[in-house]
Coordinates of C-alpha atoms in Angstrom, one line a residue:
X1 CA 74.3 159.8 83.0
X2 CA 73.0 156.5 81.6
X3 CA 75.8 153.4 81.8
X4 CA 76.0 153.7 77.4
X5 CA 76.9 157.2 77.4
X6 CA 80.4 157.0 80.2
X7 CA 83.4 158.5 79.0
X8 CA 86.2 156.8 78.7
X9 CA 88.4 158.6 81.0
X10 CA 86.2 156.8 83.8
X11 CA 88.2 153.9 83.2
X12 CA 91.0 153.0 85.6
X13 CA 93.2 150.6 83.9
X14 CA 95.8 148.3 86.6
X15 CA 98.4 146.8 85.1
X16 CA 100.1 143.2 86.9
X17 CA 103.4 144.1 88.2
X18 CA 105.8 142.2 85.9
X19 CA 108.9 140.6 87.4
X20 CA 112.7 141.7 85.8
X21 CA 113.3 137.8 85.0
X22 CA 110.2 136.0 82.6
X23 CA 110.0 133.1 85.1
X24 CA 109.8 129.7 83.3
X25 CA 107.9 126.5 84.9
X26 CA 110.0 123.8 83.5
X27 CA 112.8 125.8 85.0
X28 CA 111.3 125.2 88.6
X29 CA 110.1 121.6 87.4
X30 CA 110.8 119.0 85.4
X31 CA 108.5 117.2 83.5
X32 CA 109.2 113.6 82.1
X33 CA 108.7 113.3 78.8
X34 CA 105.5 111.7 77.3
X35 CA 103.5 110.0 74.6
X36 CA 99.9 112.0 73.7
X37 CA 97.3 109.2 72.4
X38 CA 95.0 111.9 71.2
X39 CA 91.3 110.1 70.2
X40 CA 89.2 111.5 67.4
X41 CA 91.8 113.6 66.3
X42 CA 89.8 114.0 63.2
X43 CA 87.4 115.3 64.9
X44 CA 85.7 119.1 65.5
X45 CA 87.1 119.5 68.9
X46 CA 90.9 118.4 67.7
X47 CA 90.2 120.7 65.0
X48 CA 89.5 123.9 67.2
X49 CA 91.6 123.4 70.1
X50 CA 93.8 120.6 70.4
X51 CA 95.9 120.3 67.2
X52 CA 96.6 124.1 68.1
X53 CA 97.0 124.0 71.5
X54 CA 99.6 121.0 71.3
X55 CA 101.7 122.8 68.2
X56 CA 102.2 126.0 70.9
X57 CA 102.7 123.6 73.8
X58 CA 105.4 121.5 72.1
X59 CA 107.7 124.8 70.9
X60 CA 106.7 126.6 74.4
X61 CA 109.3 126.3 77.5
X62 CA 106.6 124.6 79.8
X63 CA 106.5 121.6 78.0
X64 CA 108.5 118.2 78.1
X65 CA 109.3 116.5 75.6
X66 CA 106.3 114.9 73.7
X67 CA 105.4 112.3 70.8
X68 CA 101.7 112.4 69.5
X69 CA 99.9 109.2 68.4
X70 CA 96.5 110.5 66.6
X71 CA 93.9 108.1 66.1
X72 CA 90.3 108.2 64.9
X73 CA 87.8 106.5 62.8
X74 CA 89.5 108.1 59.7
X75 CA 91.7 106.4 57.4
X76 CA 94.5 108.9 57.0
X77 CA 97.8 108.0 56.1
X78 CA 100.5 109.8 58.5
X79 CA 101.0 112.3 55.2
X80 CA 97.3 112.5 55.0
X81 CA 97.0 113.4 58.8
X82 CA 99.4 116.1 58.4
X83 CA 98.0 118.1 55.9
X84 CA 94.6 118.2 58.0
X85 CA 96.4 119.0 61.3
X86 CA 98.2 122.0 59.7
X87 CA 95.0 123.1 57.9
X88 CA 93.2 123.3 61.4
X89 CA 96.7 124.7 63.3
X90 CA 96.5 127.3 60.2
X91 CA 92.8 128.2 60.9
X92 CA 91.7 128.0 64.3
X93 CA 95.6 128.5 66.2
X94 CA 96.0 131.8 67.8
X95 CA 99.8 131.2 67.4
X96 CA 101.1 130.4 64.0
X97 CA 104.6 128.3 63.8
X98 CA 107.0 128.9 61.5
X99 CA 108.3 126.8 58.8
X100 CA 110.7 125.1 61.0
X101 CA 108.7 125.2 64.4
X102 CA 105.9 123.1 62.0
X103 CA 108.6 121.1 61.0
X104 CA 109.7 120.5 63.9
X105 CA 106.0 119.4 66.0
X106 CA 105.1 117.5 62.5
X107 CA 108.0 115.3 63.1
X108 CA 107.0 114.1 66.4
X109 CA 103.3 113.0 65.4
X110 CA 101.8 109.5 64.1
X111 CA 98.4 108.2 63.1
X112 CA 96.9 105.1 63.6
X113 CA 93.6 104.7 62.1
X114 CA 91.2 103.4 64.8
X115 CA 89.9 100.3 62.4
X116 CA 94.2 98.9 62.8
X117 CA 92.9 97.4 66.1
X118 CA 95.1 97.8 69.5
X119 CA 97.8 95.7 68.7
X120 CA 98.3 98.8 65.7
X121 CA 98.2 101.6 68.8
X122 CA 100.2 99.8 71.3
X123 CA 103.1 99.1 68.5
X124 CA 102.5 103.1 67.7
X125 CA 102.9 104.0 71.5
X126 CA 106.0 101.7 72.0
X127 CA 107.8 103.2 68.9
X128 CA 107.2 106.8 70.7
X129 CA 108.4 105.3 73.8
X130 CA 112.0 104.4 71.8
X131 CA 112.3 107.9 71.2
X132 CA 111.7 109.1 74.3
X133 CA 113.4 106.8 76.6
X134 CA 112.7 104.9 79.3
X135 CA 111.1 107.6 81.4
X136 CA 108.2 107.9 79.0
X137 CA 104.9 108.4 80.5
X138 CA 101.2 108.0 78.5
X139 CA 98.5 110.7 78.1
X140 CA 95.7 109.4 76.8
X141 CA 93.0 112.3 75.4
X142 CA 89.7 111.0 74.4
X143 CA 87.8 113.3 72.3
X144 CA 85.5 111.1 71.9
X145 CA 81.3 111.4 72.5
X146 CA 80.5 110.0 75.7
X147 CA 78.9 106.6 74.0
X148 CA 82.6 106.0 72.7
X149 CA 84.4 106.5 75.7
X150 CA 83.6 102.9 77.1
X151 CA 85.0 101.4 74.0
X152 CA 88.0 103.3 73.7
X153 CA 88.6 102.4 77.8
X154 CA 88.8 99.0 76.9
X155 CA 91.2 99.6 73.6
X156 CA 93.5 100.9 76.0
X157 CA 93.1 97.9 77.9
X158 CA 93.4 95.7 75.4
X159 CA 96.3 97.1 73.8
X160 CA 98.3 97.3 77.8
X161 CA 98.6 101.2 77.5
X162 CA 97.4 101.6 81.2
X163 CA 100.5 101.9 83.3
X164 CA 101.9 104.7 83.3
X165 CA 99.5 106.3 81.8
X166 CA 96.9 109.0 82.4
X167 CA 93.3 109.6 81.2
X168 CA 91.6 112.5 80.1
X169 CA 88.0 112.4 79.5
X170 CA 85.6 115.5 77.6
X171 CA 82.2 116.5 78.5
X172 CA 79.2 115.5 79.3
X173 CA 80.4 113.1 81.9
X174 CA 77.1 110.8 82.1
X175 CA 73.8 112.1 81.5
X176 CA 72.2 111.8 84.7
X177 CA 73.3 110.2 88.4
X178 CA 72.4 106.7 87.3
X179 CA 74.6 107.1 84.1
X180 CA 77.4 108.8 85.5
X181 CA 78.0 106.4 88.4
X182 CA 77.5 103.7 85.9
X183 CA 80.7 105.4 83.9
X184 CA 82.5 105.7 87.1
X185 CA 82.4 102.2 87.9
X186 CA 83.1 101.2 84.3
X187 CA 86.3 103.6 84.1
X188 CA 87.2 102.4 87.8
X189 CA 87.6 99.0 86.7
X190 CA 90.7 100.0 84.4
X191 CA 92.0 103.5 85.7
X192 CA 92.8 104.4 89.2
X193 CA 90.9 107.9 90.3
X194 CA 94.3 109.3 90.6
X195 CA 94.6 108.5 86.8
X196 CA 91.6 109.7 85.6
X197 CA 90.9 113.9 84.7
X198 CA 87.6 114.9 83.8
X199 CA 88.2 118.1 81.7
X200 CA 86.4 121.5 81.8
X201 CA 88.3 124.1 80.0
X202 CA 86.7 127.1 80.9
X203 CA 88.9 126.8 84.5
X204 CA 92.0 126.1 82.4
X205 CA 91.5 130.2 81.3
X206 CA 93.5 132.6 83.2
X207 CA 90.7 134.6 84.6
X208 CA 88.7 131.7 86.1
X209 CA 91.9 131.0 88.4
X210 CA 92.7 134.5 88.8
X211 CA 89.3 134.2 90.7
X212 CA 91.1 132.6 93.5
X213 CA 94.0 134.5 93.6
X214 CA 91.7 137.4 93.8
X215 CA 89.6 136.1 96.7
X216 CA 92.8 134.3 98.6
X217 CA 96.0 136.6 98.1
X218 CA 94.5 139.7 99.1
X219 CA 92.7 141.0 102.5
X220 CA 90.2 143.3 100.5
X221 CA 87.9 140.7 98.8
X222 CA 87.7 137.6 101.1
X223 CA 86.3 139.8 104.5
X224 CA 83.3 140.8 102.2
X225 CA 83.0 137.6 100.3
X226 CA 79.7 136.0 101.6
X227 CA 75.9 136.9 102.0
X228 CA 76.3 139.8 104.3
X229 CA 78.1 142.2 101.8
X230 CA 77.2 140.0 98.3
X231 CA 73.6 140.7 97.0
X232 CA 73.9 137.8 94.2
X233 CA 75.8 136.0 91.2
X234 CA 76.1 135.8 88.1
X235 CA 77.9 133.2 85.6
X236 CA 76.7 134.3 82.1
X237 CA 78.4 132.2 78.9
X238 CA 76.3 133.4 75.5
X239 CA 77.1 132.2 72.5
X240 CA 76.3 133.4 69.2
X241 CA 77.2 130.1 67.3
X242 CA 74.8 127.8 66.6
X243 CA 75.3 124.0 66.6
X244 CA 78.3 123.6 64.2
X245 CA 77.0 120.6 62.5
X246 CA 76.6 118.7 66.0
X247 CA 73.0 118.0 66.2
X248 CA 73.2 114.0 66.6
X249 CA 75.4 114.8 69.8
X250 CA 73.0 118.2 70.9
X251 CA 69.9 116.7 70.5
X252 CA 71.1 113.7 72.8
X253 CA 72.8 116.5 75.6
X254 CA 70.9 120.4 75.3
X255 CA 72.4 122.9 76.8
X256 CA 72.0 121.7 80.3
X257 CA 74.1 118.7 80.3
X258 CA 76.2 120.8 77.7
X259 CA 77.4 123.2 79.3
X260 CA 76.0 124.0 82.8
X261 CA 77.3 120.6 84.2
X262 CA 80.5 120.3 82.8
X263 CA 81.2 124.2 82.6
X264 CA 78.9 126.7 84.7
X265 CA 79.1 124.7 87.8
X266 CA 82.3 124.1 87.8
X267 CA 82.8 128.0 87.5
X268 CA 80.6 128.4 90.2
X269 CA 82.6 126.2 92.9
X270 CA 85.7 128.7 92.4
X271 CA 83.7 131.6 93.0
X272 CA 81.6 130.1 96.3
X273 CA 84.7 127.4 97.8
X274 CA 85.6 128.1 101.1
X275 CA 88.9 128.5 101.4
X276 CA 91.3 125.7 101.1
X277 CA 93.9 124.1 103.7
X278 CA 96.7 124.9 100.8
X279 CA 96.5 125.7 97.2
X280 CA 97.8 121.9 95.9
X281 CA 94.6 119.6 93.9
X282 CA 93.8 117.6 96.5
X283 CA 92.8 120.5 99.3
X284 CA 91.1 122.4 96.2
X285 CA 89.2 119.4 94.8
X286 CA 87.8 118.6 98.4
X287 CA 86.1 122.1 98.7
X288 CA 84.7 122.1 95.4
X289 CA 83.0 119.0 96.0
X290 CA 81.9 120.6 99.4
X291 CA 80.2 123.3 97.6
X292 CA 78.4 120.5 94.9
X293 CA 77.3 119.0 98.0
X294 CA 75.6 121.9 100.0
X295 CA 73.9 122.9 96.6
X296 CA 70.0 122.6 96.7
X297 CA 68.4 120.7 94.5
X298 CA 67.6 122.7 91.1
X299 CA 63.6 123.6 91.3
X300 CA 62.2 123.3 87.9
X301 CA 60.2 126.3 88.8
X302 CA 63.4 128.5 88.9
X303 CA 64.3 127.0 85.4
X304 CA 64.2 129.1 81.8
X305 CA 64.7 126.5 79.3
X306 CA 64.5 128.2 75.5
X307 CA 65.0 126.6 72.0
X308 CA 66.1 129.4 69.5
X309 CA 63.5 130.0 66.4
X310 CA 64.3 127.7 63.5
X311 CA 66.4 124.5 65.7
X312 CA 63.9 122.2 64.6
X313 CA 64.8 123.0 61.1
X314 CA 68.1 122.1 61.4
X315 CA 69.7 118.9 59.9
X316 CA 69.6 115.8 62.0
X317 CA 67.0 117.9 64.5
X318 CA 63.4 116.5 65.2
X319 CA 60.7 118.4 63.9
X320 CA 59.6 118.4 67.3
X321 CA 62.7 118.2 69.0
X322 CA 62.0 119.3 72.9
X323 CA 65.9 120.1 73.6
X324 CA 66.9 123.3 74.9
X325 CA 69.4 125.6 73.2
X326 CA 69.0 127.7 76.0
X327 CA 68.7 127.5 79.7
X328 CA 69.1 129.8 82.9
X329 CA 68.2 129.0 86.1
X330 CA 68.6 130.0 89.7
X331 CA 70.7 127.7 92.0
X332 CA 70.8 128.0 96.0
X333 CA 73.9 127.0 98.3
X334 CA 72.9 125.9 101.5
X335 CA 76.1 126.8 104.0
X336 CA 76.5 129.6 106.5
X337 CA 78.3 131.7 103.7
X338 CA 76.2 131.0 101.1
X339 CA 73.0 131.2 102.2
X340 CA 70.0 133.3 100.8
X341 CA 72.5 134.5 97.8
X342 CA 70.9 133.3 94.6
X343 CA 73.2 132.5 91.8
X344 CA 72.2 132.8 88.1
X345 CA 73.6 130.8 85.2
X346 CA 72.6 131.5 81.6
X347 CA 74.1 130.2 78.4
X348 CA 72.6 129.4 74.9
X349 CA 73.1 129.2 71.2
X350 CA 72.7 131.5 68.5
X351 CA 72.3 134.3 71.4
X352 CA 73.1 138.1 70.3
X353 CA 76.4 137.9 71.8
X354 CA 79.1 135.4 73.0
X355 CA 80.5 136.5 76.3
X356 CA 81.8 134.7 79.2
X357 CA 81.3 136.9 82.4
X358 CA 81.0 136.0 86.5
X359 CA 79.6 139.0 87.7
X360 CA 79.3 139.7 91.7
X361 CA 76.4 142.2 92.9
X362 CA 77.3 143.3 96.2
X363 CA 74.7 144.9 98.6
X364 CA 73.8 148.7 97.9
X365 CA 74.9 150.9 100.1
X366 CA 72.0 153.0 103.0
X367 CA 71.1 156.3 100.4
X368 CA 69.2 158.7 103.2
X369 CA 72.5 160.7 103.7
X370 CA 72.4 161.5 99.9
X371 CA 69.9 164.5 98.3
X372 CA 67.1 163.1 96.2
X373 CA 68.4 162.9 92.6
X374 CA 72.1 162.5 94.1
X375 CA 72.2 159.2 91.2
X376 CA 73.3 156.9 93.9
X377 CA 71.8 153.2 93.1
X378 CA 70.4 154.6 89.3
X379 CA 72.7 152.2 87.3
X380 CA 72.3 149.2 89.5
X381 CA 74.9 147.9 92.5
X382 CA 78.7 147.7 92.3
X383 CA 80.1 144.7 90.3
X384 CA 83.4 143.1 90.3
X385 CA 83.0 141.1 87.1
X386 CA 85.9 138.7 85.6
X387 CA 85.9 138.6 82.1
X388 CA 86.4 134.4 81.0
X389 CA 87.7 135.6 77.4
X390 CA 91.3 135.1 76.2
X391 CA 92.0 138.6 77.0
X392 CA 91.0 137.8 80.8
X393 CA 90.0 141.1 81.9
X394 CA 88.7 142.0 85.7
X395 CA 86.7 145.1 86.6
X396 CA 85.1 146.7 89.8
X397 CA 82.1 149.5 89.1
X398 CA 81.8 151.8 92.2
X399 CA 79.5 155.1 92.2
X400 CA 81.8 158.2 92.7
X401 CA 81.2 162.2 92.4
X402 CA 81.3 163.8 89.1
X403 CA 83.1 166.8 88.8
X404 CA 81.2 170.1 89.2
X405 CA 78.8 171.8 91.9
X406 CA 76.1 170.2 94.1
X407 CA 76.1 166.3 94.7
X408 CA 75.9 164.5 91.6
X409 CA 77.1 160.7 91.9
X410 CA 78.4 158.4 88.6
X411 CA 79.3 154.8 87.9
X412 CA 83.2 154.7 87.4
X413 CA 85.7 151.5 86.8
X414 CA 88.8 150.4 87.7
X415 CA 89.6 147.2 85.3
X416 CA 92.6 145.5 83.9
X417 CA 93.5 143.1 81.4
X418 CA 96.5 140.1 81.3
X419 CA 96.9 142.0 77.8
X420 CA 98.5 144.7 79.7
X421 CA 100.9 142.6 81.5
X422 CA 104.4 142.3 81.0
X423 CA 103.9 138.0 81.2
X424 CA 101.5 137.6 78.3
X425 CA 103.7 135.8 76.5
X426 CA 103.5 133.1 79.0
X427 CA 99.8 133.0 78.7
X428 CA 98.7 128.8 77.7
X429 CA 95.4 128.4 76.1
X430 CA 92.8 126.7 78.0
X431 CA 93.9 123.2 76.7
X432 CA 97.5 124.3 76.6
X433 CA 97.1 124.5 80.1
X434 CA 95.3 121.7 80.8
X435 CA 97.5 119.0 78.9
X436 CA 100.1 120.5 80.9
X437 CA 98.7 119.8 84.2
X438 CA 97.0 116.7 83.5
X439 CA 101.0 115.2 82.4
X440 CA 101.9 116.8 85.6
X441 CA 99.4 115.5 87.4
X442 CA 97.8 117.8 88.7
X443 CA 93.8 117.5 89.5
X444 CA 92.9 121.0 90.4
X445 CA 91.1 122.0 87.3
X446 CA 89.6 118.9 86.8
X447 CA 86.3 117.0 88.4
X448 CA 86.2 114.3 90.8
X449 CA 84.3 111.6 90.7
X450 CA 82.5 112.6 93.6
X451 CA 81.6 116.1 92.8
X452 CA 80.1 114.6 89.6
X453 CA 78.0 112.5 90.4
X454 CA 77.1 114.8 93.3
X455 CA 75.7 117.5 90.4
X456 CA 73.8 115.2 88.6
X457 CA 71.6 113.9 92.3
X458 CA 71.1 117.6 92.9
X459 CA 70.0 118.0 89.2
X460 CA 67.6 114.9 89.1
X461 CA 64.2 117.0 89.6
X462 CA 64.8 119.0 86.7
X463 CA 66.0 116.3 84.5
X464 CA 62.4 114.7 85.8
X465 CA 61.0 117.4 85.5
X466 CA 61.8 120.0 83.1
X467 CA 60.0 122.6 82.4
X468 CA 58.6 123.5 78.4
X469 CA 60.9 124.9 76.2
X470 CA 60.2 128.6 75.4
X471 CA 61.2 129.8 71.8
X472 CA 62.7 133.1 71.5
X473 CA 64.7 134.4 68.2
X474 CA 68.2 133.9 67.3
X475 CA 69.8 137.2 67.8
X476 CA 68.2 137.6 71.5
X477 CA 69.1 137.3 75.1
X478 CA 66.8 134.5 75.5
X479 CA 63.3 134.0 76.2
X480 CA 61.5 136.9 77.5
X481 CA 61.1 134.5 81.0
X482 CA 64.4 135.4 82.0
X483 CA 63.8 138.7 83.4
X484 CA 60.5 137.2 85.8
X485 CA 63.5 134.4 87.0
X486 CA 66.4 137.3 87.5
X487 CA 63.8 139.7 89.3
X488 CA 64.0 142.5 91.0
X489 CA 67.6 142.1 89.7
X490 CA 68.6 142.3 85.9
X491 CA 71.3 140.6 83.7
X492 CA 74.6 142.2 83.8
X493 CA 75.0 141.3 80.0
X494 CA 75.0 143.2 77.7
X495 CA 75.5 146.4 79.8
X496 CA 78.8 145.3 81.1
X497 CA 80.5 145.1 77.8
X498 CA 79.4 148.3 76.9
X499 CA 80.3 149.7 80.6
X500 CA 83.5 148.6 80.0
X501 CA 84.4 149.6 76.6

């Protein structure tokens, strides 16, 4: 039986156990109230995500108390502002408020046109502050491109918005080692490192830390969670989009610095980390930077880069643009648990599917005690794959009899979704989630200064070396390449969607 045509009574759904009593964090911790300084809030990123995700946080029971000063290069008037933030919260919010919840999160927000100057901001912040009390602390959000980011560093110096205050800073964080350590310095010279929180949302989703509750909380996975009883990895993140209007800012970054950098690496460390001396930021940061430090450095030889069929005609793209839409490479981790277990990462634009999966290939089983024709090994190893979507689903494939005479063997599932659990409604969003921690303070979703700059000196020979571009059509997997790089292995997408539904 080929994986397309299972029947659905194969699948095992598992359900969390849900406690009697919703259990609130704010109830367990309290939270001083603070003042959001959100940076190109016009912009497409404010748009999508962080207008939305701060309406839910503000009328959820996790949050503290908040004001939000919105500033960009736009010259809305607050009334102006408004009507934009509720047309994005309207399109691109999973959670709609009400009349009086809107009411109620439109009250508390204020824009500053960027051109008013600092004295404008600070004068902003300090009115917020009033309303808050004395207790007020700053969070400052720049969704910004990374050229901007020095210049709005020194705003907030310049207007005295510093104590108190944190920092969040978006992707890409420096282009290469020279540039990053460069931005380190520069954002040294203002911000302490404890200050500072270099974002990557895909490990604000529930599954990506259910990965290490999965590995850490239960004796089944970690005995078996290294090179003796793991055949390989895979982090796969397609997107079917295309560039969204950002080609100034893509044809300066590709997919690369994009998105395997600032996304698929980080991933990565939560799947390889040994484990750490508690479950707080600091122990967690440390063995993340570990793994960033016993990677190889990326051969250009086990590089795919691919530019999707028509990018060059795109506004604001070259005619001979040499950026990559797409990339996959193999990368190496050079530790006792680690080593000889290739990991591939994949991700693109315009790609025949957008999926987020971390698939885990364990080691196939001896077959000789099994007839010939048994099906053992036909449809490929056994998987536990976590499912990075919003509906954060995890499933394990294992090979079990089917029902009837002789011995025939079949690829079953067990898999379960947080959809099915009883504490959905306390699901945050990515950026919910990680506004939350960075006002608590909390660094363990967010990179280090070290581990940064420690990905871009293991990336240098590709950035000096990359290999050519490959074209392939929008629509696809990718470049045809990508099955010579994955070999004798093969991609988990797109047969573990349709495995699992």
């Amino acid at each position: 039986m080929s994986l397309l045509t299972l029947a659905p009574d194969n699948v095992r759904n598992i359900s969390y156990p849900t406690p009697n009593a919703r259990q609130i964090r704010h109830n367990n911790e309290t939270l001083p109230p603070h003042v959001i300084v959100l940076f190109g809030a016009a912009g497409d990123l404010a748009k999508r995500k962080l207008l939305p995700g701060l309406a839910y946080l503000d009328q959820s029971a996790f949050s503290p108390e908040i004001r939000v000063v919105a500033t960009s290069l736009e010259d809305f008037r607050d009334e102006e502002f408004l009507q934009h933030a509720k047309a994005a919260i309207d399109e691109f919010g999973h959670r709609h408020p009400t009349d009086e919840q809107w009411a109620n999160f439109a009250a508390k927000v204020h824009y500053v046109p960027q051109s008013a100057g600092p004295a404008a901001l600070a004068a902003a912040v300090a009115a917020a502050e009033v309303e808050l009390g004395s207790e007020a602390r700053r969070l400052h959000y720049l969704s910004v491109p990374p050229k901007a980011a020095q210049a709005v560093i020194s705003m907030l110096e310049d207007a005295d918005l510093v104590k108190r205050s944190k920092v969040v800073m978006e992707k890409p964080f420096g282009t290469d080692l020279d540039s990053a350590v460069a931005l380190n310095a520069f954002v040294h010279r203002t911000f302490k490192e404890s200050q500072i929180f270099r974002i990557d949302h895909f490990l604000g989703k529930e599954a990506a830390q259910n990965i290490l509750a999965f590995r850490f909380a239960n004796g089944l996975f970690e005995p078996i969670w290294n090179r003796n009883f793991i055949d390989h990895i895979q982090i796969d993140i397609p997107e079917k989009l295309g560039l969204d209007k950002r080609a100034n800012f893509y044809e300066s970054t590709g997919a690369f610095k994009d998105m395997v950098v600032t996304h698929l690496f980080q991933v990565m460390a939560f799947v390889v980390m040994e484990p750490p001396t508690a479950l707080e930021p600091r122990a967690i940061s440390e063995e993340k930077d570990k793994v960033f430090r016993s990677m190889l450095p990326l051969n250009p030889d086990d590089v795919v880069r691919g530019q999707y069929q028509g990018y060059r005609d795109e506004p604001g793209v070259s005619a001979e643009s040499e950026t990559e839409t797409f990339i996959a490479l193999k990368v190496g981790i050079d530790n006792w648990r680690w080593a000889g277990v290739p990991i591939y990462l994949r991700t693109g634009k315009k790609m025949a599917e957008g999926q987020r999966i971390i698939s885990v290939a364990f080691k196939e089983a001896p077959r000789t005690m099994f007839p010939a024709g048994a099906g053992v090994g036909s449809q490929g190893p056994n998987h536990l794959t976590f499912d990075l979507a919003d509906d954060s689903k995890v499933s394990l494939s294992f090979y079990g009899k089917r029902p009837g005479p002789g011995m025939r063997l079949e690829k079953l599932s067990m898999q379960f979704s947080t959809e099915q659990s009883g504490a959905v409604a306390d699901v945050l969003e990515a950026y919910e989630r990680l506004f939350l921690d960075a006002m608590r303070g909390d660094h363990t979703l967010f990179t280090t200064a070290e581990g940064i700059e420690a990905l871009w000196e293991r990336s240098t020979p590709l950035l000096r070396d990359p290999p050519a571009v490959k074209m392939y059509p929008a629509g696809t997997w990718g470049p045809n390449a990508i099955h010579q790089l994955i070999a004798p292995n093969a991609w988990r997408l797109p047969f573990e969607r349709m495995w699992r539904e």
